[in-house]
Amino acid sequence: MEDQEILAKFDDPAARNVAFNQLVRKYQQKVYWHVRKMVIDHDDADDLTQDVFIKVWNNLANFRRDASLYTWIYRIATNECLSFLASKRRKFFLPIHDIGPELSAKVEADPGLAGDDIELRLQKAILRLPDKQRLVFNMKYYDEITYEQMSEITGTSVGALKASYHHAVKKIEQYVTEDPARD
């Protein structure tokens, strides 16, 4: 079902629940994996995905429709991820770069994220990136989101996003080609 059809149904109070269920079915998996790539842990990703859809439900009537529904939902998911990671750092009094090892340990322990050695090194490299670079890399590399869509989602200029992606790729390349014994 197209987004416009879902939104039209949502505007009808009698069909609101059906429309929202269709919206969740359409976007739940994409949102979950977008969130999961940022927070790594399944339970955290599951909770955040629910939080995203609660916010969508609470704010969909006010959605201005000047952006696509997909972009609007991704923006909510992105903001939830960044807030969650910042909160986690504050809760454990971690400097901004010290959450990477905790997330790396979760990558290694999670059979759902298991892969070959190269994939594991890639995941560890991605986790070493600052949150915003990791977000841009994941959106471009895994979700294949255009810079223009990312700009709408993040509120960042296309040029800045391209620079963030470039820096992320360079850092990942450097980490992946380092001596694996250094891990």
Coordinates of N, CA and C in Angstrom, one line a residue, residues 4 11 13 19 23 34 44-45 51-52 59 68 74 89 95 101 117 121 130 132 135 149 158 171 173 177 179:
Q4 N 0.5 7.5 0.6 CA -0.6 8.4 0.5 C -1.9 7.7 0.8
D11 N -6.4 9.6 8.2 CA -7.2 10.8 8.4 C -8.7 10.5 8.8
P13 N -11.0 8.8 11.1 CA -11.0 8.3 12.5 C -11.4 6.8 12.6
A19 N -5.0 1.8 9.4 CA -4.0 2.5 8.6 C -2.7 2.4 9.4
L23 N 0.9 0.9 8.2 CA 2.2 1.6 8.3 C 3.2 0.9 9.0
H34 N 17.6 -0.3 10.9 CA 18.2 1.0 11.0 C 18.7 1.3 12.4
D44 N 17.5 -3.6 22.9 CA 17.5 -2.1 22.8 C 16.9 -1.7 21.5
A45 N 17.2 -2.4 20.4 CA 16.7 -2.0 19.1 C 15.2 -2.3 19.1
D51 N 9.4 2.6 20.6 CA 9.3 4.0 20.9 C 9.1 4.8 19.6
V52 N 9.8 4.5 18.6 CA 9.6 5.2 17.3 C 8.2 5.2 16.8
N59 N 2.2 11.6 16.7 CA 2.4 12.8 15.9 C 2.0 12.7 14.4
S68 N 8.6 13.0 2.7 CA 7.9 11.7 2.5 C 7.7 11.1 3.9
Y74 N 12.1 7.8 9.4 CA 13.6 7.6 9.6 C 14.2 8.7 10.5
R89 N 25.7 6.9 27.4 CA 27.0 7.4 27.7 C 26.9 8.2 29.1
P95 N 33.1 8.6 28.2 CA 33.5 9.6 27.2 C 32.9 9.2 25.9
P101 N 33.8 -0.2 22.6 CA 34.1 -1.6 23.0 C 32.9 -2.4 23.5
D117 N 35.1 -13.4 9.2 CA 36.1 -12.5 9.9 C 36.0 -11.1 9.3
R121 N 35.2 -7.7 11.3 CA 36.1 -6.5 11.3 C 35.4 -5.3 10.8
P130 N 32.4 7.9 15.1 CA 31.5 8.7 15.9 C 30.1 8.4 15.5
K132 N 27.5 10.1 14.5 CA 26.9 10.7 13.2 C 27.6 10.1 12.0
L135 N 26.1 6.7 11.6 CA 24.7 6.8 11.0 C 24.8 7.1 9.5
Q149 N 18.0 12.4 0.6 CA 17.1 11.9 1.6 C 17.7 12.0 3.0
V158 N 23.9 18.3 2.2 CA 24.4 17.2 1.4 C 25.9 17.2 1.4
K171 N 38.3 5.9 7.6 CA 38.5 5.3 8.9 C 38.3 3.8 8.9
E173 N 38.4 1.7 6.3 CA 39.5 1.1 5.5 C 40.7 1.0 6.3
T177 N 42.2 -2.8 7.4 CA 43.5 -3.2 6.9 C 44.6 -3.3 7.9
D179 N 46.6 -4.7 11.3 CA 46.9 -6.0 11.8 C 45.8 -6.5 12.7

